[in-house]
Amino acid sequence: MGTATLIIDGKSYELPTFVGSEGERAIDISKLREKTGYITYDPGLGNTGMCKSAITYIDGDAGILRYRGIPIEQFAEHPNFIEVAWLLIFGRLPTKDELARFSERLTQNAPLHEAMRHHFEGFPVNAPPMAVVSAMISTLSCFHYHLFNDDSQFEELAARLISKVRTIAAYAYKRSIGRPYIYPDPRLRYCANLLHMMFSMPYDQYIVDPDIEDALNLVFILHADHEQNCSTTAVRVVGSSRANLFASCAAGVCALWGPLHGGANVEVMEMLEKIHQGGLTPEKYIELAKDKSSPVRLMGFGHRVYKNYDPRAKMLKAACDRVFAKLKRRDPLLDIARKLEELALKDSYFIERKLYPNVDFYSGILFRAIGIPTEMFTVMFAIGRLPGWIAQWKEQHDEANAKIVRPRQIYTGETQHDYVPFEQRRAPSA
Ligand SMILES: CC(C)(COP(=O)(O)OP(=O)(O)OC[C@H]1O[C@@H](n2cnc3c(N)ncnc32)[C@H](O)[C@@H]1OP(=O)(O)O)[C@@H](O)C(=O)NCCC(=O)NCCS
C-alpha cells in the first residue's frame, strides 16, 4: 500500500494506492467525494477498476490470458469445457471425483421442465435466438427459485444453469428451423449432447465426431471468461442488488447480444462472404479498411485490450487448420481470412496501430465447420461465457460488505425552473 497525492485548488489530499498480484496499480478513490467533494469522470469506465477479482488475468500488450493463473494455451491438448468451468467458478482445478460429481449434476439437469418446453411455442419462429435465450434463462427463475437463498446449493444451481442453457439453445435453434425438439441423451458429454440436440432428428441420430467435439470444447473454453467486459459487468451490476444468479446471467445475455460485443463474429462472416461473392478482393478490402473516409473496418481485427496477437485467435486459427484437415475439406472463407491476415500483418497501417486478429476473426469459421449456423454464433458465445458470468457473480456474492453498484453522474440538464400550464406553453420554433 502506498499513497497518491491529489492537489485540487492548491489543497493536497492523500489517497491510498495498492497493487494487484500481477502488478496492476490502482488509486483507491472510494473516499474521494467524501474527502474532496469531487467525483471522477470516466465514460465507458476504461480507467475504473470496479472490483478486485482473482478469476482472469489479461496482459493485452503481451497477448496473455490466464484463467485462475493457468495460461489458456494449456487447455488446448485435451480441451474439457466443464473442467475449465469448475476451475473458474470454484477457484482451482477439480479433483477427478469433483469433476465426476459436477458432470453427473449436468447430466441430471439437462432436460427442461416440460412446462418450459411449451414456452418455445409462444415465440415467433423467426425470433432472434438471443432474445429467446435471455427470456428462457429468466424463465428458469420460475422453476428453480427454491435454491436461490441457500449457499450450500450453489454448485447445484450453477450446474442447472450451465446444463439447461445448452438445452435452451438447442430448442431455440430447432424452433427457428421448424424441426422437432430432441431430448438430451444422458450418455453424451456436454458438447456432444449440445450437437446431438441441435442436429439429430427423431429418425436420424447425429453421430458426433470426437475432433468436432474437441473443437467445440476449445471454442467454449476460449470464450469462458474475459474479466470485466460489458456483459460480465452487466451480470455484476444486476447481481450487486442481490438479484439471483439466473436473473443476473439473463442480463449478461442481453448485454452480449449487442453488435459491439458478442455480435462481431457475425460481422466477420458477412465480410468474408462479401469478399467471396466477388464484390471485392482481399487487397481492395484492406485498402477500404484503411481509408478514413470509408466506414469499413477490417472486422475481427483490433481490440480495446490486446495490442498484440489475441492468444485466443492464435488457438482458434490452429483449431480451424486441424478441423479442416480432419474433415478433408476446404472453406474458401478460411482462405480469404488467411489472406486478409497476411496482408494486414505486413501493412504499416495495422502494424503502427497494433491491430491484430481478435477472437472473432476465426471463431465464425470454426463454428461454420462444426455446422453451427451464423444466427447461432452469439448464442454459442453465451454458452461459452456462462461459467465466467457465474464465477464473477459468485465472487461478488461471497465478498463481505459488497456494495450495490450505484455510480454518480455529472448533471448537465436545466437548472431549476417552474412548471408551465398547457395554455401558456409555446411549441419550440423550428
Ligand atoms: C475492437 C475495436 C472496437 C477496438 O477499438 P479501440 O481500441 O477503441 O481502437 P480505436 O477504435 O480507437 O482504433 C485505433 C485506430 O485503429 C483503427 N482501427 C481499429 N480497428 C480497426 C480495424 N478493425 N480496421 C481498420 N482500422 C482500425 C482506428 O480507425 C484508429 O485509427 P486512427 O488512430 O487513425 O484514428 C476496433 O479495433 C474495431 O472496431 N475492430 C473491428 C470490430 C471487431 O473486430 N470487434 C470485436 C472485438 S473483440
CSV table of C-alpha atoms and ligand atoms in Angstrom, one decimal:
chain,number,residue,atom,x,y,z
A,1,MET,CA,0.0,0.0,0.0
A,2,GLY,CA,1.3,3.5,-0.9
A,3,THR,CA,-0.3,6.9,-1.3
A,4,ALA,CA,-1.0,9.2,-4.2
A,5,THR,CA,-1.3,13.0,-3.6
A,6,LEU,CA,-4.1,14.8,-5.4
A,7,ILE,CA,-3.9,18.6,-5.4
A,8,ILE,CA,-7.2,20.4,-6.1
A,9,ASP,CA,-7.3,24.2,-5.9
A,10,GLY,CA,-4.0,24.2,-4.1
A,11,LYS,CA,-5.1,21.7,-1.4
A,12,SER,CA,-3.5,18.3,-1.1
A,13,TYR,CA,-5.3,15.1,-0.5
A,14,GLU,CA,-3.7,11.7,0.2
A,15,LEU,CA,-5.3,8.7,-1.5
A,16,PRO,CA,-4.3,5.1,-0.8
A,17,THR,CA,-2.7,3.1,-3.7
A,18,PHE,CA,-2.4,-0.6,-4.0
A,19,VAL,CA,-1.0,-3.2,-6.4
A,20,GLY,CA,-2.6,-6.4,-7.8
A,21,SER,CA,-0.8,-9.7,-7.8
A,22,GLU,CA,0.4,-9.1,-11.4
A,23,GLY,CA,1.5,-5.5,-10.8
A,24,GLU,CA,-1.7,-3.6,-11.9
A,25,ARG,CA,-1.5,-0.3,-9.9
A,26,ALA,CA,-4.6,1.4,-8.6
A,27,ILE,CA,-5.6,4.5,-6.7
A,28,ASP,CA,-8.4,3.9,-4.2
A,29,ILE,CA,-10.8,6.7,-4.7
A,30,SER,CA,-13.7,5.2,-2.7
A,31,LYS,CA,-13.4,8.2,-0.2
A,32,LEU,CA,-12.7,10.8,-2.9
A,33,ARG,CA,-16.1,12.5,-2.8
A,34,GLU,CA,-16.3,12.4,1.0
A,35,LYS,CA,-12.9,14.0,1.3
A,36,THR,CA,-12.9,16.5,-1.6
A,37,GLY,CA,-16.4,17.0,-2.9
A,38,TYR,CA,-15.2,15.8,-6.3
A,39,ILE,CA,-16.2,12.7,-8.3
A,40,THR,CA,-14.3,11.2,-11.2
A,41,TYR,CA,-15.5,11.3,-14.8
A,42,ASP,CA,-14.7,8.1,-16.8
A,43,PRO,CA,-17.1,7.4,-19.6
A,44,GLY,CA,-17.0,3.7,-20.6
A,45,LEU,CA,-15.2,3.1,-17.3
A,46,GLY,CA,-11.9,2.4,-19.1
A,47,ASN,CA,-9.9,3.7,-16.2
A,48,THR,CA,-12.0,2.4,-13.4
A,49,GLY,CA,-11.5,-0.9,-11.5
A,50,MET,CA,-15.0,-1.8,-10.4
A,51,CYS,CA,-13.9,-4.7,-8.3
A,52,LYS,CA,-10.9,-6.8,-7.1
A,53,SER,CA,-11.0,-10.2,-8.9
A,54,ALA,CA,-9.0,-13.4,-8.7
A,55,ILE,CA,-10.5,-15.1,-11.7
A,56,THR,CA,-8.9,-14.0,-15.0
A,57,TYR,CA,-5.7,-12.2,-15.8
A,58,ILE,CA,-5.1,-10.4,-19.2
A,59,ASP,CA,-2.0,-8.7,-20.3
A,60,GLY,CA,-3.1,-7.1,-23.6
A,61,ASP,CA,0.4,-5.9,-24.6
A,62,ALA,CA,2.0,-9.3,-24.2
A,63,GLY,CA,-1.0,-11.2,-25.5
A,64,ILE,CA,-1.5,-13.2,-22.3
A,65,LEU,CA,-4.8,-14.7,-21.0
A,66,ARG,CA,-4.9,-16.8,-17.9
A,67,TYR,CA,-7.8,-18.5,-16.0
A,68,ARG,CA,-7.1,-18.7,-12.3
A,69,GLY,CA,-3.4,-18.3,-13.2
A,70,ILE,CA,-3.3,-21.0,-15.8
A,71,PRO,CA,-2.3,-19.9,-19.4
A,72,ILE,CA,-5.2,-20.7,-21.7
A,73,GLU,CA,-2.8,-22.5,-24.1
A,74,GLN,CA,-2.5,-25.2,-21.5
A,75,PHE,CA,-6.2,-26.2,-22.0
A,76,ALA,CA,-5.7,-26.9,-25.7
A,77,GLU,CA,-4.4,-30.5,-25.6
A,78,HIS,CA,-7.4,-32.2,-24.0
A,79,PRO,CA,-10.0,-29.5,-24.1
A,80,ASN,CA,-12.7,-30.0,-21.4
A,81,PHE,CA,-15.0,-27.1,-21.1
A,82,ILE,CA,-16.6,-28.4,-17.9
A,83,GLU,CA,-13.3,-28.8,-16.1
A,84,VAL,CA,-12.5,-25.2,-17.0
A,85,ALA,CA,-16.0,-24.1,-15.9
A,86,TRP,CA,-15.4,-25.7,-12.5
A,87,LEU,CA,-11.9,-24.1,-12.3
A,88,LEU,CA,-13.3,-20.6,-13.0
A,89,ILE,CA,-16.3,-20.9,-10.6
A,90,PHE,CA,-14.6,-22.7,-7.7
A,91,GLY,CA,-11.1,-21.2,-8.0
A,92,ARG,CA,-9.0,-24.4,-8.5
A,93,LEU,CA,-8.8,-27.4,-10.8
A,94,PRO,CA,-11.3,-30.1,-9.7
A,95,THR,CA,-10.3,-33.5,-8.4
A,96,LYS,CA,-11.5,-36.4,-10.5
A,97,ASP,CA,-14.3,-37.0,-8.1
A,98,GLU,CA,-15.4,-33.4,-8.0
A,99,LEU,CA,-15.5,-33.3,-11.8
A,100,ALA,CA,-17.4,-36.6,-12.0
A,101,ARG,CA,-19.9,-35.2,-9.4
A,102,PHE,CA,-20.4,-32.0,-11.4
A,103,SER,CA,-20.7,-33.8,-14.7
A,104,GLU,CA,-23.4,-36.0,-13.1
A,105,ARG,CA,-25.3,-32.9,-12.0
A,106,LEU,CA,-25.1,-31.6,-15.5
A,107,THR,CA,-26.5,-34.9,-16.9
A,108,GLN,CA,-29.3,-34.9,-14.3
A,109,ASN,CA,-30.3,-31.4,-15.1
A,110,ALA,CA,-30.1,-31.4,-18.9
A,111,PRO,CA,-33.9,-31.8,-19.5
A,112,LEU,CA,-36.1,-28.8,-19.2
A,113,HIS,CA,-39.3,-28.9,-17.2
A,114,GLU,CA,-42.0,-30.0,-19.7
A,115,ALA,CA,-43.8,-26.7,-19.0
A,116,MET,CA,-40.8,-24.8,-20.2
A,117,ARG,CA,-40.7,-26.7,-23.4
A,118,HIS,CA,-44.2,-25.3,-24.2
A,119,HIS,CA,-42.8,-21.8,-23.8
A,120,PHE,CA,-40.9,-22.1,-27.0
A,121,GLU,CA,-44.2,-22.4,-28.9
A,122,GLY,CA,-45.0,-18.9,-27.8
A,123,PHE,CA,-42.1,-17.3,-29.7
A,124,PRO,CA,-42.4,-16.3,-33.3
A,125,VAL,CA,-40.5,-18.8,-35.5
A,126,ASN,CA,-38.1,-16.1,-36.7
A,127,ALA,CA,-37.4,-14.6,-33.2
A,128,PRO,CA,-33.7,-13.7,-32.7
A,129,PRO,CA,-32.3,-16.7,-30.7
A,130,MET,CA,-30.6,-14.4,-28.2
A,131,ALA,CA,-34.0,-12.9,-27.3
A,132,VAL,CA,-35.3,-16.5,-26.7
A,133,VAL,CA,-32.2,-17.5,-24.7
A,134,SER,CA,-32.3,-14.5,-22.4
A,135,ALA,CA,-36.1,-14.9,-21.9
A,136,MET,CA,-35.8,-18.6,-21.2
A,137,ILE,CA,-32.9,-18.1,-18.6
A,138,SER,CA,-35.2,-15.6,-16.9
A,139,THR,CA,-38.0,-18.2,-17.0
A,140,LEU,CA,-35.7,-20.7,-15.3
A,141,SER,CA,-36.0,-18.5,-12.2
A,142,CYS,CA,-39.7,-19.5,-12.0
A,143,PHE,CA,-38.8,-23.2,-11.8
A,144,HIS,CA,-35.7,-23.2,-9.6
A,145,TYR,CA,-36.2,-20.3,-7.1
A,146,HIS,CA,-36.1,-22.6,-4.1
A,147,LEU,CA,-32.4,-22.9,-4.5
A,148,PHE,CA,-31.6,-19.2,-4.6
A,149,ASN,CA,-31.2,-18.4,-1.0
A,150,ASP,CA,-29.2,-21.5,0.1
A,151,ASP,CA,-25.5,-21.1,-0.4
A,152,SER,CA,-24.9,-24.8,0.2
A,153,GLN,CA,-26.9,-25.5,-3.0
A,154,PHE,CA,-24.7,-23.2,-5.1
A,155,GLU,CA,-23.0,-26.0,-7.1
A,156,GLU,CA,-26.4,-27.5,-7.9
A,157,LEU,CA,-27.7,-24.1,-9.0
A,158,ALA,CA,-24.6,-23.4,-11.2
A,159,ALA,CA,-24.9,-26.9,-12.7
A,160,ARG,CA,-28.6,-26.4,-13.5
A,161,LEU,CA,-27.9,-23.2,-15.3
A,162,ILE,CA,-24.9,-24.5,-17.3
A,163,SER,CA,-26.7,-27.6,-18.3
A,164,LYS,CA,-30.1,-26.1,-19.1
A,165,VAL,CA,-28.7,-23.2,-21.2
A,166,ARG,CA,-27.5,-25.8,-23.7
A,167,THR,CA,-30.9,-27.4,-24.0
A,168,ILE,CA,-32.5,-23.9,-24.3
A,169,ALA,CA,-30.0,-23.0,-27.1
A,170,ALA,CA,-30.7,-26.2,-29.0
A,171,TYR,CA,-34.5,-25.8,-28.6
A,172,ALA,CA,-34.3,-22.2,-29.8
A,173,TYR,CA,-32.5,-23.4,-32.9
A,174,LYS,CA,-34.9,-26.3,-33.5
A,175,ARG,CA,-37.9,-23.9,-33.1
A,176,SER,CA,-36.3,-21.4,-35.6
A,177,ILE,CA,-36.0,-24.1,-38.3
A,178,GLY,CA,-39.3,-25.8,-37.6
A,179,ARG,CA,-37.8,-29.1,-36.6
A,180,PRO,CA,-38.7,-31.3,-33.6
A,181,TYR,CA,-37.1,-30.8,-30.3
A,182,ILE,CA,-34.6,-33.6,-29.3
A,183,TYR,CA,-34.3,-34.6,-25.7
A,184,PRO,CA,-30.8,-34.7,-24.2
A,185,ASP,CA,-29.0,-38.0,-24.2
A,186,PRO,CA,-27.6,-38.9,-20.7
A,187,ARG,CA,-24.8,-41.0,-22.4
A,188,LEU,CA,-23.3,-38.0,-24.1
A,189,ARG,CA,-20.9,-35.4,-22.7
A,190,TYR,CA,-21.6,-31.7,-22.6
A,191,CYS,CA,-20.6,-30.6,-26.1
A,192,ALA,CA,-21.6,-33.8,-27.8
A,193,ASN,CA,-25.0,-33.5,-26.2
A,194,LEU,CA,-25.5,-30.0,-27.5
A,195,LEU,CA,-24.6,-31.1,-31.0
A,196,HIS,CA,-27.0,-34.1,-30.7
A,197,MET,CA,-29.9,-31.8,-29.6
A,198,MET,CA,-29.2,-29.4,-32.4
A,199,PHE,CA,-28.6,-31.8,-35.2
A,200,SER,CA,-30.3,-35.1,-34.5
A,201,MET,CA,-33.7,-35.9,-35.8
A,202,PRO,CA,-36.1,-38.4,-34.2
A,203,TYR,CA,-35.4,-40.9,-37.0
A,204,ASP,CA,-31.7,-39.9,-37.6
A,205,GLN,CA,-29.1,-39.8,-34.8
A,206,TYR,CA,-26.3,-37.3,-35.4
A,207,ILE,CA,-23.0,-39.0,-34.9
A,208,VAL,CA,-20.6,-36.8,-33.1
A,209,ASP,CA,-17.0,-36.7,-34.4
A,210,PRO,CA,-14.6,-36.6,-31.4
A,211,ASP,CA,-12.5,-34.0,-33.2
A,212,ILE,CA,-15.5,-31.7,-33.7
A,213,GLU,CA,-16.4,-32.3,-30.1
A,214,ASP,CA,-12.9,-31.2,-29.1
A,215,ALA,CA,-13.1,-28.2,-31.3
A,216,LEU,CA,-16.4,-27.1,-29.6
A,217,ASN,CA,-14.9,-27.7,-26.2
A,218,LEU,CA,-12.0,-25.5,-27.2
A,219,VAL,CA,-14.1,-22.6,-28.6
A,220,PHE,CA,-16.2,-22.6,-25.4
A,221,ILE,CA,-13.1,-22.6,-23.2
A,222,LEU,CA,-11.6,-19.7,-25.2
A,223,HIS,CA,-14.9,-17.7,-24.6
A,224,ALA,CA,-15.3,-18.7,-20.9
A,225,ASP,CA,-14.2,-15.5,-19.2
A,226,HIS,CA,-12.5,-12.2,-20.1
A,227,GLU,CA,-12.6,-10.3,-16.9
A,228,GLN,CA,-14.7,-7.1,-16.7
A,229,ASN,CA,-16.1,-6.9,-20.2
A,230,CYS,CA,-19.5,-5.4,-20.9
A,231,SER,CA,-21.7,-8.5,-20.3
A,232,THR,CA,-19.8,-9.5,-17.2
A,233,THR,CA,-20.1,-6.0,-15.8
A,234,ALA,CA,-23.9,-6.3,-16.6
A,235,VAL,CA,-24.0,-9.5,-14.6
A,236,ARG,CA,-22.2,-7.9,-11.7
A,237,VAL,CA,-24.3,-4.7,-11.8
A,238,VAL,CA,-27.5,-6.8,-11.6
A,239,GLY,CA,-26.1,-9.2,-9.1
A,240,SER,CA,-25.0,-6.3,-6.8
A,241,SER,CA,-28.6,-5.7,-5.9
A,242,ARG,CA,-28.6,-9.3,-4.7
A,243,ALA,CA,-30.6,-10.4,-7.7
A,244,ASN,CA,-30.4,-14.1,-8.2
A,245,LEU,CA,-27.9,-15.9,-10.4
A,246,PHE,CA,-30.4,-16.6,-13.2
A,247,ALA,CA,-31.7,-13.1,-13.4
A,248,SER,CA,-28.1,-11.7,-13.4
A,249,CYS,CA,-27.0,-14.1,-16.2
A,250,ALA,CA,-30.1,-13.3,-18.3
A,251,ALA,CA,-28.9,-9.6,-18.2
A,252,GLY,CA,-25.4,-10.9,-19.3
A,253,VAL,CA,-27.0,-12.5,-22.4
A,254,CYS,CA,-28.8,-9.2,-23.2
A,255,ALA,CA,-25.5,-7.3,-23.0
A,256,LEU,CA,-23.7,-9.8,-25.1
A,257,TRP,CA,-26.3,-9.6,-27.8
A,258,GLY,CA,-25.1,-6.1,-28.9
A,259,PRO,CA,-23.0,-5.9,-32.1
A,260,LEU,CA,-20.2,-4.1,-30.3
A,261,HIS,CA,-19.8,-7.1,-28.0
A,262,GLY,CA,-20.8,-10.7,-28.9
A,263,GLY,CA,-22.1,-9.9,-32.4
A,264,ALA,CA,-18.7,-9.2,-34.0
A,265,ASN,CA,-18.1,-12.7,-35.3
A,266,VAL,CA,-21.2,-12.5,-37.4
A,267,GLU,CA,-19.9,-9.3,-39.0
A,268,VAL,CA,-16.6,-11.1,-39.7
A,269,MET,CA,-18.6,-13.8,-41.6
A,270,GLU,CA,-20.5,-11.2,-43.5
A,271,MET,CA,-17.2,-9.5,-44.5
A,272,LEU,CA,-15.7,-12.8,-45.7
A,273,GLU,CA,-18.9,-13.7,-47.6
A,274,LYS,CA,-18.9,-10.4,-49.3
A,275,ILE,CA,-15.3,-10.9,-50.5
A,276,HIS,CA,-16.1,-14.5,-51.5
A,277,GLN,CA,-19.1,-13.4,-53.6
A,278,GLY,CA,-16.7,-11.5,-55.7
A,279,GLY,CA,-17.6,-7.9,-55.0
A,280,LEU,CA,-14.2,-7.1,-53.5
A,281,THR,CA,-10.7,-8.7,-53.4
A,282,PRO,CA,-8.9,-9.0,-50.0
A,283,GLU,CA,-6.4,-6.4,-51.3
A,284,LYS,CA,-9.2,-3.9,-52.1
A,285,TYR,CA,-10.9,-4.6,-48.7
A,286,ILE,CA,-7.7,-3.8,-46.8
A,287,GLU,CA,-7.5,-0.6,-48.7
A,288,LEU,CA,-11.1,0.3,-47.8
A,289,ALA,CA,-10.4,-0.6,-44.1
A,290,LYS,CA,-7.5,1.9,-44.1
A,291,ASP,CA,-9.5,4.6,-45.8
A,292,LYS,CA,-10.7,7.1,-43.2
A,293,SER,CA,-13.4,8.4,-45.5
A,294,SER,CA,-15.0,4.9,-45.6
A,295,PRO,CA,-16.9,3.4,-42.6
A,296,VAL,CA,-15.3,0.0,-43.4
A,297,ARG,CA,-13.2,-1.7,-40.8
A,298,LEU,CA,-11.3,-5.0,-41.0
A,299,MET,CA,-13.7,-7.0,-38.9
A,300,GLY,CA,-12.1,-9.3,-36.3
A,301,PHE,CA,-9.1,-7.1,-36.1
A,302,GLY,CA,-8.1,-4.8,-33.3
A,303,HIS,CA,-9.1,-5.0,-29.6
A,304,ARG,CA,-9.5,-2.5,-26.8
A,305,VAL,CA,-7.2,-4.5,-24.5
A,306,TYR,CA,-5.0,-6.6,-26.8
A,307,LYS,CA,-2.3,-4.6,-28.6
A,308,ASN,CA,-0.7,-7.9,-29.7
A,309,TYR,CA,-2.0,-11.1,-31.3
A,310,ASP,CA,-5.0,-12.2,-29.2
A,311,PRO,CA,-3.9,-15.6,-27.8
A,312,ARG,CA,-7.4,-16.9,-28.4
A,313,ALA,CA,-7.3,-16.1,-32.1
A,314,LYS,CA,-4.0,-17.9,-32.4
A,315,MET,CA,-5.5,-21.1,-30.9
A,316,LEU,CA,-8.7,-20.8,-33.0
A,317,LYS,CA,-6.6,-20.5,-36.2
A,318,ALA,CA,-4.8,-23.7,-35.3
A,319,ALA,CA,-8.1,-25.4,-34.5
A,320,CYS,CA,-9.5,-24.4,-37.9
A,321,ASP,CA,-6.5,-26.0,-39.6
A,322,ARG,CA,-6.9,-29.2,-37.6
A,323,VAL,CA,-10.7,-29.4,-38.2
A,324,PHE,CA,-10.5,-28.8,-41.9
A,325,ALA,CA,-7.6,-31.3,-42.3
A,326,LYS,CA,-9.8,-33.9,-40.4
A,327,LEU,CA,-12.9,-33.2,-42.5
A,328,LYS,CA,-10.7,-33.2,-45.6
A,329,ARG,CA,-12.5,-30.1,-46.7
A,330,ARG,CA,-11.5,-26.6,-47.6
A,331,ASP,CA,-13.5,-23.5,-46.8
A,332,PRO,CA,-13.0,-20.6,-49.2
A,333,LEU,CA,-13.8,-18.2,-46.3
A,334,LEU,CA,-10.8,-19.6,-44.4
A,335,ASP,CA,-8.5,-19.0,-47.3
A,336,ILE,CA,-9.8,-15.4,-47.5
A,337,ALA,CA,-9.3,-14.9,-43.8
A,338,ARG,CA,-5.7,-16.2,-44.0
A,339,LYS,CA,-5.1,-13.8,-47.0
A,340,LEU,CA,-6.5,-10.8,-45.1
A,341,GLU,CA,-4.4,-11.6,-42.1
A,342,GLU,CA,-1.3,-12.0,-44.2
A,343,LEU,CA,-1.9,-8.6,-45.9
A,344,ALA,CA,-2.8,-6.8,-42.7
A,345,LEU,CA,0.2,-8.1,-40.7
A,346,LYS,CA,2.7,-6.7,-43.2
A,347,ASP,CA,0.9,-3.4,-43.7
A,348,SER,CA,2.2,-0.4,-41.8
A,349,TYR,CA,-1.3,0.9,-41.1
A,350,PHE,CA,-2.1,-2.2,-39.0
A,351,ILE,CA,1.4,-2.5,-37.6
A,352,GLU,CA,1.6,1.1,-36.3
A,353,ARG,CA,-1.8,0.8,-34.7
A,354,LYS,CA,-1.1,-2.6,-33.2
A,355,LEU,CA,-4.1,-4.2,-34.9
A,356,TYR,CA,-4.0,-8.0,-34.8
A,357,PRO,CA,-6.7,-10.7,-35.2
A,358,ASN,CA,-9.0,-11.0,-32.3
A,359,VAL,CA,-11.1,-13.9,-31.1
A,360,ASP,CA,-13.9,-13.2,-33.6
A,361,PHE,CA,-11.6,-13.4,-36.6
A,362,TYR,CA,-11.5,-17.3,-36.7
A,363,SER,CA,-14.3,-18.3,-34.4
A,364,GLY,CA,-17.0,-18.0,-37.0
A,365,ILE,CA,-15.2,-20.1,-39.5
A,366,LEU,CA,-14.7,-22.8,-36.8
A,367,PHE,CA,-18.4,-22.6,-35.9
A,368,ARG,CA,-19.3,-23.0,-39.6
A,369,ALA,CA,-17.0,-26.1,-39.9
A,370,ILE,CA,-18.8,-27.6,-36.9
A,371,GLY,CA,-22.2,-26.9,-38.7
A,372,ILE,CA,-23.4,-24.1,-36.5
A,373,PRO,CA,-25.4,-21.5,-38.5
A,374,THR,CA,-24.5,-17.8,-38.3
A,375,GLU,CA,-27.7,-16.9,-36.4
A,376,MET,CA,-26.5,-19.1,-33.5
A,377,PHE,CA,-22.9,-17.7,-33.2
A,378,THR,CA,-23.7,-15.3,-30.4
A,379,VAL,CA,-25.7,-18.0,-28.6
A,380,MET,CA,-22.6,-20.2,-28.7
A,381,PHE,CA,-20.6,-17.3,-27.3
A,382,ALA,CA,-23.2,-17.0,-24.4
A,383,ILE,CA,-22.9,-20.7,-23.6
A,384,GLY,CA,-19.1,-20.4,-23.5
A,385,ARG,CA,-19.2,-17.2,-21.4
A,386,LEU,CA,-21.7,-18.6,-18.8
A,387,PRO,CA,-19.1,-20.1,-16.4
A,388,GLY,CA,-17.3,-16.8,-16.4
A,389,TRP,CA,-20.5,-14.9,-15.5
A,390,ILE,CA,-21.3,-17.5,-12.8
A,391,ALA,CA,-17.7,-17.2,-11.4
A,392,GLN,CA,-17.9,-13.4,-11.3
A,393,TRP,CA,-21.4,-13.4,-9.8
A,394,LYS,CA,-20.2,-15.8,-7.0
A,395,GLU,CA,-17.0,-13.8,-6.3
A,396,GLN,CA,-19.1,-10.7,-5.8
A,397,HIS,CA,-21.8,-12.7,-3.8
A,398,ASP,CA,-19.1,-14.1,-1.5
A,399,GLU,CA,-17.4,-10.7,-0.8
A,400,ALA,CA,-18.0,-9.4,2.7
A,401,ASN,CA,-19.6,-5.9,2.5
A,402,ALA,CA,-20.1,-6.0,-1.3
A,403,LYS,CA,-21.7,-2.7,-2.3
A,404,ILE,CA,-24.7,-2.2,-4.7
A,405,VAL,CA,-23.4,-0.6,-7.9
A,406,ARG,CA,-24.6,2.9,-8.0
A,407,PRO,CA,-22.4,5.3,-9.9
A,408,ARG,CA,-22.8,9.0,-9.9
A,409,GLN,CA,-23.2,11.4,-12.8
A,410,ILE,CA,-22.3,15.0,-13.7
A,411,TYR,CA,-25.7,16.6,-14.3
A,412,THR,CA,-25.8,18.8,-17.4
A,413,GLY,CA,-29.5,19.5,-17.7
A,414,GLU,CA,-31.7,22.5,-16.9
A,415,THR,CA,-31.3,24.3,-13.6
A,416,GLN,CA,-34.5,24.8,-11.6
A,417,HIS,CA,-37.4,26.5,-13.3
A,418,ASP,CA,-41.2,26.5,-12.9
A,419,TYR,CA,-43.9,24.2,-14.3
A,420,VAL,CA,-45.9,26.0,-17.0
A,421,PRO,CA,-49.6,25.2,-17.6
A,422,PHE,CA,-50.6,23.9,-21.1
A,423,GLU,CA,-52.3,27.2,-22.2
A,424,GLN,CA,-49.1,29.2,-21.5
A,425,ARG,CA,-46.8,26.7,-23.3
A,426,ARG,CA,-45.3,27.5,-26.7
A,427,ALA,CA,-44.0,24.9,-29.2
A,428,PRO,CA,-40.3,25.4,-29.7
A,429,SER,CA,-39.8,27.3,-33.0
A,430,ALA,CA,-38.2,25.1,-35.8
B,1,LIG,C1,-12.3,-3.7,-31.4
B,1,LIG,C2,-12.2,-2.2,-31.6
B,1,LIG,C3,-13.6,-1.6,-31.3
B,1,LIG,C4,-11.2,-1.6,-30.6
B,1,LIG,O1,-11.3,-0.2,-30.6
B,1,LIG,P1,-10.3,0.8,-29.9
B,1,LIG,O2,-9.4,0.1,-29.0
B,1,LIG,O3,-11.2,1.8,-29.3
B,1,LIG,O4,-9.5,1.3,-31.1
B,1,LIG,P2,-9.8,2.6,-31.9
B,1,LIG,O5,-11.2,2.4,-32.5
B,1,LIG,O6,-9.5,3.8,-31.2
B,1,LIG,O7,-8.8,2.4,-33.1
B,1,LIG,C5,-7.5,2.9,-33.1
B,1,LIG,C6,-7.0,3.2,-34.5
B,1,LIG,O8,-7.0,1.9,-35.3
B,1,LIG,C7,-8.0,2.0,-36.3
B,1,LIG,N1,-8.7,0.7,-36.3
B,1,LIG,C8,-9.0,0.0,-35.2
B,1,LIG,N2,-9.6,-1.2,-35.6
B,1,LIG,C9,-9.5,-1.2,-36.9
B,1,LIG,C10,-10.0,-2.1,-37.9
B,1,LIG,N3,-10.5,-3.3,-37.5
B,1,LIG,N4,-9.9,-1.8,-39.2
B,1,LIG,C11,-9.3,-0.7,-39.6
B,1,LIG,N5,-8.9,0.3,-38.7
B,1,LIG,C12,-9.0,0.0,-37.4
B,1,LIG,C13,-8.9,3.1,-36.0
B,1,LIG,O9,-9.5,3.7,-37.1
B,1,LIG,C14,-8.0,4.1,-35.3
B,1,LIG,O10,-7.3,4.7,-36.3
B,1,LIG,P3,-6.7,6.3,-36.1
B,1,LIG,O11,-5.8,6.2,-34.9
B,1,LIG,O12,-6.1,6.6,-37.4
B,1,LIG,O13,-8.0,7.0,-35.8
B,1,LIG,C15,-11.8,-1.8,-33.0
B,1,LIG,O14,-10.5,-2.3,-33.2
B,1,LIG,C16,-12.7,-2.4,-34.1
B,1,LIG,O15,-13.7,-1.8,-34.4
B,1,LIG,N6,-12.4,-3.6,-34.6
B,1,LIG,C17,-13.3,-4.3,-35.6
B,1,LIG,C18,-14.5,-4.9,-34.9
B,1,LIG,C19,-14.2,-6.1,-34.1
B,1,LIG,O16,-13.5,-7.0,-34.6
B,1,LIG,N7,-14.7,-6.2,-32.9
B,1,LIG,C20,-14.5,-7.3,-32.0
B,1,LIG,C21,-13.7,-7.0,-30.8
B,1,LIG,S1,-13.3,-8.5,-29.9
